Coordinates of C-alpha atoms and ligand atoms in Angstrom, one line a residue:
M193 CA 21.5 3.4 -10.2
N194 CA 23.3 1.0 -12.3
K195 CA 21.3 -2.0 -13.7
T196 CA 23.3 -3.7 -16.4
K197 CA 22.4 -7.4 -15.8
K198 CA 21.6 -9.3 -18.9
T199 CA 18.3 -11.2 -18.8
L200 CA 16.3 -13.5 -21.0
F201 CA 14.0 -10.7 -21.8
T202 CA 16.6 -8.9 -23.8
D203 CA 20.3 -9.4 -25.0
K204 CA 20.9 -5.6 -24.8
Q205 CA 22.9 -4.1 -21.8
V206 CA 20.4 -1.7 -20.3
T207 CA 21.4 0.9 -17.7
L208 CA 18.6 2.7 -15.8
D209 CA 19.1 6.3 -14.8
K210 CA 16.9 9.2 -13.6
N211 CA 15.5 9.8 -17.1
S212 CA 14.5 6.1 -17.4
L213 CA 10.8 5.4 -18.0
I214 CA 9.3 2.3 -16.2
M215 CA 5.9 1.0 -17.1
A216 CA 4.5 -0.9 -14.3
I217 CA 1.4 -3.1 -13.7
E218 CA -0.4 -3.7 -10.4
S219 CA -3.0 -6.4 -9.9
S220 CA -2.4 -8.1 -6.6
C221 CA -5.9 -7.6 -5.2
D222 CA -9.0 -5.7 -6.7
E223 CA -7.5 -2.9 -8.7
T224 CA -6.2 -3.2 -12.2
A225 CA -3.5 -0.5 -12.6
C226 CA -0.8 0.6 -14.9
A227 CA 1.5 3.6 -14.8
I228 CA 4.5 5.1 -16.5
V229 CA 7.0 6.8 -14.2
R230 CA 10.3 8.7 -14.9
G231 CA 13.2 8.1 -12.6
G232 CA 11.1 6.7 -9.8
R233 CA 9.6 10.1 -8.9
E234 CA 7.7 11.7 -11.9
V235 CA 4.3 10.2 -12.9
L236 CA 3.6 10.5 -16.5
A237 CA 0.4 8.4 -16.7
N238 CA -1.5 6.6 -13.9
V239 CA -4.5 4.4 -14.6
V240 CA -6.5 2.4 -12.1
A241 CA -9.6 0.4 -12.8
S242 CA -11.3 -0.5 -9.5
Q243 CA -13.3 -3.6 -8.9
I244 CA -14.9 -2.4 -5.7
K245 CA -18.3 -2.2 -7.1
I246 CA -18.2 -5.8 -8.1
H247 CA -17.0 -7.1 -4.8
E248 CA -19.3 -4.8 -2.7
E249 CA -22.2 -7.2 -3.2
F250 CA -20.2 -10.1 -1.7
G251 CA -18.7 -8.0 1.3
G252 CA -15.1 -8.8 0.3
V253 CA -12.9 -9.8 -2.6
I254 CA -13.5 -13.1 -4.2
P255 CA -10.3 -14.2 -5.7
E256 CA -11.6 -16.1 -8.7
I257 CA -13.9 -13.2 -9.6
A258 CA -11.0 -10.7 -9.0
A259 CA -8.7 -12.6 -11.4
R260 CA -11.3 -12.8 -14.1
E261 CA -11.9 -9.1 -13.8
H262 CA -8.2 -8.2 -14.1
L263 CA -8.1 -10.2 -17.5
E264 CA -11.1 -8.4 -18.6
A265 CA -9.6 -4.9 -17.8
I266 CA -5.9 -5.3 -18.3
N267 CA -5.5 -4.6 -22.2
V268 CA -7.7 -1.5 -21.9
V269 CA -5.8 -0.2 -18.8
I270 CA -2.4 -0.6 -20.5
S271 CA -3.6 1.1 -23.8
E272 CA -5.1 4.0 -21.8
T273 CA -1.7 4.4 -20.0
F274 CA 0.2 4.6 -23.1
K275 CA -2.4 7.2 -24.5
Q276 CA -2.3 9.2 -21.3
A277 CA 1.5 9.5 -21.5
G278 CA 1.5 9.9 -25.3
M279 CA 4.0 7.1 -25.6
Q280 CA 4.5 3.6 -27.2
G281 CA 6.2 0.4 -26.1
E282 CA 9.5 1.5 -27.7
D283 CA 9.7 4.6 -25.5
I284 CA 9.8 2.4 -22.3
S285 CA 13.2 1.6 -20.6
A286 CA 11.9 -1.4 -18.4
F287 CA 8.6 -3.1 -17.7
A288 CA 7.6 -3.9 -14.1
A289 CA 4.8 -5.9 -12.3
T290 CA 3.9 -6.7 -8.7
V291 CA 4.9 -10.4 -8.1
G292 CA 3.6 -10.5 -4.5
P293 CA 2.3 -10.7 -1.8
G294 CA -1.2 -10.9 -3.1
L295 CA -3.8 -13.2 -4.6
V296 CA -2.0 -15.6 -6.9
G297 CA -4.5 -15.6 -9.7
C298 CA -4.6 -11.9 -9.9
L299 CA -0.9 -11.4 -9.8
L300 CA -0.5 -13.8 -12.5
V301 CA -2.6 -11.6 -15.0
G302 CA -0.3 -8.5 -14.3
L303 CA 2.9 -10.4 -14.3
N304 CA 2.3 -12.1 -17.6
A305 CA 1.0 -9.0 -19.3
A306 CA 4.4 -7.1 -18.1
K307 CA 6.5 -10.1 -19.1
T308 CA 4.8 -10.1 -22.5
L309 CA 5.5 -6.3 -23.0
A310 CA 9.1 -6.8 -22.0
L311 CA 9.5 -9.7 -24.7
C312 CA 7.8 -7.8 -27.3
Y313 CA 9.7 -4.6 -26.9
D314 CA 13.0 -6.3 -26.1
K315 CA 13.2 -4.6 -22.7
P316 CA 14.2 -5.7 -19.2
F317 CA 11.7 -6.9 -16.6
I318 CA 11.6 -6.1 -12.9
G319 CA 9.3 -8.0 -10.3
V320 CA 8.3 -5.8 -7.5
N321 CA 7.3 -6.5 -3.9
H322 CA 3.9 -5.0 -3.2
L323 CA 4.9 -3.8 0.2
N324 CA 8.0 -2.1 -1.0
A325 CA 5.9 -0.4 -3.6
H326 CA 3.5 1.0 -0.9
I327 CA 6.6 2.6 0.8
A328 CA 7.9 3.7 -2.6
A329 CA 4.8 5.8 -3.1
N330 CA 6.5 8.3 -0.9
F331 CA 9.2 9.1 -3.5
I332 CA 6.6 10.4 -6.0
D333 CA 6.9 14.1 -6.4
T334 CA 9.3 14.4 -3.4
D335 CA 13.1 14.3 -2.8
L336 CA 12.7 11.8 0.0
E337 CA 16.0 9.8 0.6
P338 CA 16.6 7.0 3.3
P339 CA 17.2 6.6 6.2
F340 CA 13.6 6.7 7.5
I341 CA 11.0 4.8 9.6
S342 CA 7.9 3.6 7.6
L343 CA 4.6 2.8 9.1
L344 CA 3.0 0.5 6.5
V345 CA -0.8 0.1 7.2
S346 CA -3.0 -1.8 4.6
G347 CA -5.7 -4.3 4.3
G348 CA -3.1 -7.2 4.7
H349 CA -0.3 -5.7 6.6
T350 CA 0.7 -3.5 9.6
Q351 CA 4.5 -3.1 9.9
I352 CA 7.0 -0.8 11.2
I353 CA 10.0 -0.8 8.9
K354 CA 13.4 0.6 9.4
V355 CA 14.6 1.8 5.9
S356 CA 18.3 2.4 6.4
S357 CA 19.2 2.6 2.7
Y358 CA 17.6 1.7 -0.6
S359 CA 18.9 -1.9 -0.1
D360 CA 18.6 -2.3 3.6
M361 CA 14.9 -2.7 4.9
E362 CA 14.2 -4.3 8.1
I363 CA 10.7 -5.0 9.5
I364 CA 11.0 -4.1 13.3
G365 CA 7.4 -4.7 14.3
E366 CA 4.3 -6.0 12.9
T367 CA 0.8 -7.2 13.8
I368 CA 0.5 -10.6 15.4
D369 CA -3.1 -11.0 14.2
D370 CA -5.3 -8.7 12.2
A371 CA -4.0 -5.9 9.9
V372 CA -5.2 -2.3 10.5
G373 CA -7.3 -2.2 7.3
E374 CA -8.6 -5.6 8.0
A375 CA -9.7 -4.4 11.6
Y376 CA -11.4 -1.3 10.0
D377 CA -13.3 -3.4 7.4
K378 CA -14.4 -6.0 10.1
V379 CA -15.5 -3.4 12.6
A380 CA -17.2 -1.6 9.7
R381 CA -19.1 -4.8 8.8
L382 CA -20.1 -5.2 12.5
I383 CA -21.9 -1.9 12.5
G384 CA -23.5 -2.5 9.1
L385 CA -21.3 -0.6 6.7
P386 CA -20.8 -2.0 3.2
Y387 CA -17.2 -3.1 2.0
P388 CA -14.7 -1.7 2.0
G389 CA -15.7 -0.2 5.4
G390 CA -12.4 1.5 6.2
P391 CA -13.0 4.9 4.4
K392 CA -16.7 5.0 5.5
L393 CA -15.8 4.2 9.1
D394 CA -13.2 7.1 8.9
K395 CA -15.9 9.6 7.7
L396 CA -18.5 8.7 10.5
A397 CA -15.6 8.8 13.0
Q398 CA -15.0 12.5 12.3
E399 CA -18.7 13.1 13.3
G400 CA -18.3 11.3 16.7
N401 CA -16.8 11.6 20.1
P402 CA -13.4 9.8 20.4
K403 CA -13.8 9.6 24.1
A404 CA -17.2 8.1 24.3
F405 CA -16.1 4.6 24.8
N406 CA -12.8 3.4 26.3
L407 CA -11.5 0.6 24.1
P408 CA -8.5 -1.5 25.0
Q409 CA -4.9 -1.1 23.5
A410 CA -3.3 -4.6 23.2
K411 CA -0.1 -5.3 25.2
V412 CA 2.3 -6.9 22.7
G413 CA 6.0 -6.5 21.8
E414 CA 7.4 -2.9 21.8
Y415 CA 7.0 -2.3 18.1
D416 CA 4.2 -5.1 17.5
F417 CA 0.4 -4.7 17.2
S418 CA -2.6 -6.8 17.9
F419 CA -6.2 -5.8 16.8
S420 CA -8.2 -8.8 17.2
G421 CA -8.9 -8.0 20.9
L422 CA -10.1 -4.5 19.9
K423 CA -12.5 -6.0 17.3
T424 CA -14.0 -8.3 19.9
A425 CA -14.4 -5.4 22.3
V426 CA -16.3 -3.4 19.6
L427 CA -18.4 -6.5 19.0
R428 CA -19.1 -6.7 22.8
L429 CA -20.0 -2.9 22.8
V430 CA -22.4 -3.4 19.8
K431 CA -24.1 -6.3 21.4
S432 CA -24.5 -4.4 24.7
F433 CA -27.0 -2.1 22.9
D434 CA -29.2 -5.2 22.5
G435 CA -30.8 -4.0 19.2
K436 CA -31.3 -0.4 20.3
E437 CA -30.0 2.3 18.1
L438 CA -26.3 2.3 18.0
P439 CA -24.3 5.5 18.5
V440 CA -22.5 4.7 15.4
N441 CA -20.4 7.9 15.1
D442 CA -19.3 7.6 18.7
I443 CA -18.3 3.9 18.2
C444 CA -16.4 4.8 15.0
A445 CA -14.6 7.8 16.7
S446 CA -13.7 5.7 19.7
F447 CA -12.3 2.8 17.5
Q448 CA -10.4 5.3 15.4
E449 CA -8.9 7.0 18.4
C450 CA -7.8 3.5 20.0
V451 CA -6.1 2.4 16.6
S452 CA -4.4 5.8 15.7
S453 CA -3.1 6.4 19.2
T454 CA -1.6 2.8 19.3
L455 CA 0.2 3.4 15.9
Y456 CA 1.3 6.9 17.1
K457 CA 2.8 5.6 20.2
K458 CA 4.8 2.8 18.5
V459 CA 6.1 4.8 15.6
K460 CA 7.3 7.6 18.1
H461 CA 9.0 4.9 20.1
A462 CA 10.8 3.6 16.8
L463 CA 11.9 7.1 15.9
E464 CA 13.5 7.7 19.4
A465 CA 15.1 4.2 19.6
T466 CA 16.7 4.7 16.0
G467 CA 17.4 8.3 16.1
Y468 CA 15.9 8.6 12.6
K469 CA 14.4 11.9 11.7
Q470 CA 12.0 11.0 8.9
I471 CA 8.7 9.1 9.1
V472 CA 7.0 7.8 6.1
L473 CA 3.4 6.6 6.0
A474 CA 2.4 3.9 3.4
G475 CA -0.5 1.7 2.4
G476 CA -4.2 2.1 1.9
V477 CA -4.9 3.0 5.6
A478 CA -2.4 5.9 5.3
A479 CA -5.4 7.7 3.7
N480 CA -7.0 7.7 7.2
S481 CA -7.8 11.2 8.5
E482 CA -6.9 10.7 12.1
I483 CA -3.9 8.5 11.6
R484 CA -2.5 11.2 9.3
R485 CA -3.3 13.9 11.6
K486 CA -1.5 12.2 14.5
I487 CA 1.5 11.2 12.5
F488 CA 1.7 14.7 11.1
S489 CA 1.7 16.2 14.5
L490 CA 5.3 14.8 14.8
Q491 CA 6.3 17.6 12.6
E492 CA 6.0 20.0 15.6
Q493 CA 8.6 17.8 17.3
G494 CA 11.1 18.3 14.5
Y495 CA 10.4 15.2 12.4
A496 CA 9.9 15.1 8.7
V497 CA 6.7 13.5 7.8
Y498 CA 5.9 12.0 4.5
A499 CA 2.5 10.5 3.2
P500 CA 1.6 9.8 -0.3
A501 CA -1.0 11.7 -2.1
M502 CA -4.4 10.1 -1.5
K503 CA -4.4 8.5 -4.9
Y504 CA -1.0 6.9 -4.3
C505 CA -2.1 5.5 -0.9
T506 CA -4.4 2.8 -2.1
D507 CA -3.3 0.2 -4.7
N508 CA -1.9 1.9 -7.9
A509 CA 0.9 1.1 -10.3
S510 CA 2.9 4.4 -10.1
M511 CA 4.1 3.1 -6.7
V512 CA 5.1 -0.1 -8.4
A513 CA 7.0 1.7 -11.1
S514 CA 8.8 3.9 -8.3
S515 CA 9.7 0.8 -6.3
A516 CA 11.1 -1.0 -9.4
Y517 CA 13.5 2.0 -9.8
M518 CA 14.3 2.6 -6.1
F519 CA 14.1 -0.7 -4.3
D520 CA 13.5 -3.8 -6.3
N521 CA 16.5 -2.9 -8.5
T522 CA 17.6 -6.1 -10.2
F523 CA 16.4 -7.3 -13.6
D524 CA 14.5 -10.6 -13.4
N525 CA 14.7 -13.6 -15.6
I526 CA 11.7 -15.2 -17.5
D527 CA 11.2 -17.7 -14.8
V528 CA 10.3 -15.1 -12.2
E529 CA 7.1 -16.3 -10.3
V530 CA 4.4 -14.8 -8.1
F531 CA 4.0 -15.4 -4.4
S532 CA 1.0 -15.1 -2.0
R533 CA 2.6 -14.2 1.3
A534 CA 5.3 -12.0 2.5
Ligands
LIG2 O1 -3.2 -0.9 0.5 P1 -4.5 -1.2 0.2 O2 -5.2 -0.4 -0.9 O3 -4.8 -2.6 -0.2 C1 -4.1 -3.6 0.4 O4 -2.9 -4.0 -0.2 O5 -4.5 -4.2 1.4 O6 -5.5 -1.0 1.5 C2 -6.9 -1.3 1.5 C3 -7.3 -1.1 2.9 C4 -8.7 -1.5 3.1 O7 -8.8 -2.4 4.3 C5 -9.5 -0.3 3.3 O8 -10.6 -0.4 4.1 C6 -8.5 0.6 4.0 O9 -7.2 0.3 3.3 N1 -8.6 2.0 4.0 C7 -8.9 2.8 5.1 C8 -9.0 4.2 4.6 N2 -8.9 4.1 3.3 C9 -8.7 2.9 2.8 N3 -9.0 2.5 6.3 C10 -9.2 3.5 7.3 N4 -9.5 4.7 6.9 C11 -9.4 5.1 5.6 N5 -9.5 6.4 5.2
LIG3 ZN1 -1.9 -2.7 -1.2

């Protein structure tokens, strides 16, 4: 990969290759994270400070509080990353940060920290798209190469993306309302689970009967999704118990069955339509046990299936560093800004 563009961060001509070290910062939501990755695939340090405990009492992320917490954590997280890797700023080839989509106040903390590092150490800076980064998590410790279909499932997004090459990515389907993670968190709240409910719902679902309740799959475009009707159906189901004890495990299992079989069906359709033989899971919800199980069952039909290790599924900076090398491969100027929506 040849990146020799001059930027305001440095006068030097810099070329990145597979031995290049990228330090990246992620601060788009409620994790302050920093990592150093070699050649987009080898993680040398990965530090994540989670704010989940702080937001738990509010039942969701409060943007102003999140931004302040990032400010508190960022310097410690960066120092810890250098320490873990046994490196200093001079050793880094380029600095990167998530520039969007995400919470603007939060993104600004990571962006300004990374820009400052680039300026101080006279190195280039790469702004990274958070969604690309979730997909790039699959390059870590693998030899994955495009073309592939990616199923991106997170708290804010649900997309099927056709990745034809490192520079050609097309969203072929997405949710028309709630994202999968959002649906998990909302349903979890309905049945009284604390934020973030997704992982907790997943655990309970494993103890329940997936066929206990028949929940509706939305009828939308061939690769598109809709989860708001499902959420309403669960609400109706919960109300029908009229205060009596809820069969929580069965409700969770039935909800999980409905979501995972919808995702499976659409992904399979996308694979057949494109003829691609590789499927790549991405995003926080890629940690879900049943979604993983169903998508991995595609291996029996001759598909290669990739999913990041659990720690690279939810927000982290290793995936940002990987994306900086693999996908977001232009050096940015000092005026690069953050953005809130894709
Ligand atoms: O990708 P991510 O860390 O942050 C966003 O960019 O949104 O995803 C967070 C989302 C949350 O909605 C969380 O509840 C969900 O991922 N999640 C899960 C599981 N682990 C995380 N949802 C279902 N099952 C899981 N095991
Ligand atoms: Zn994310």
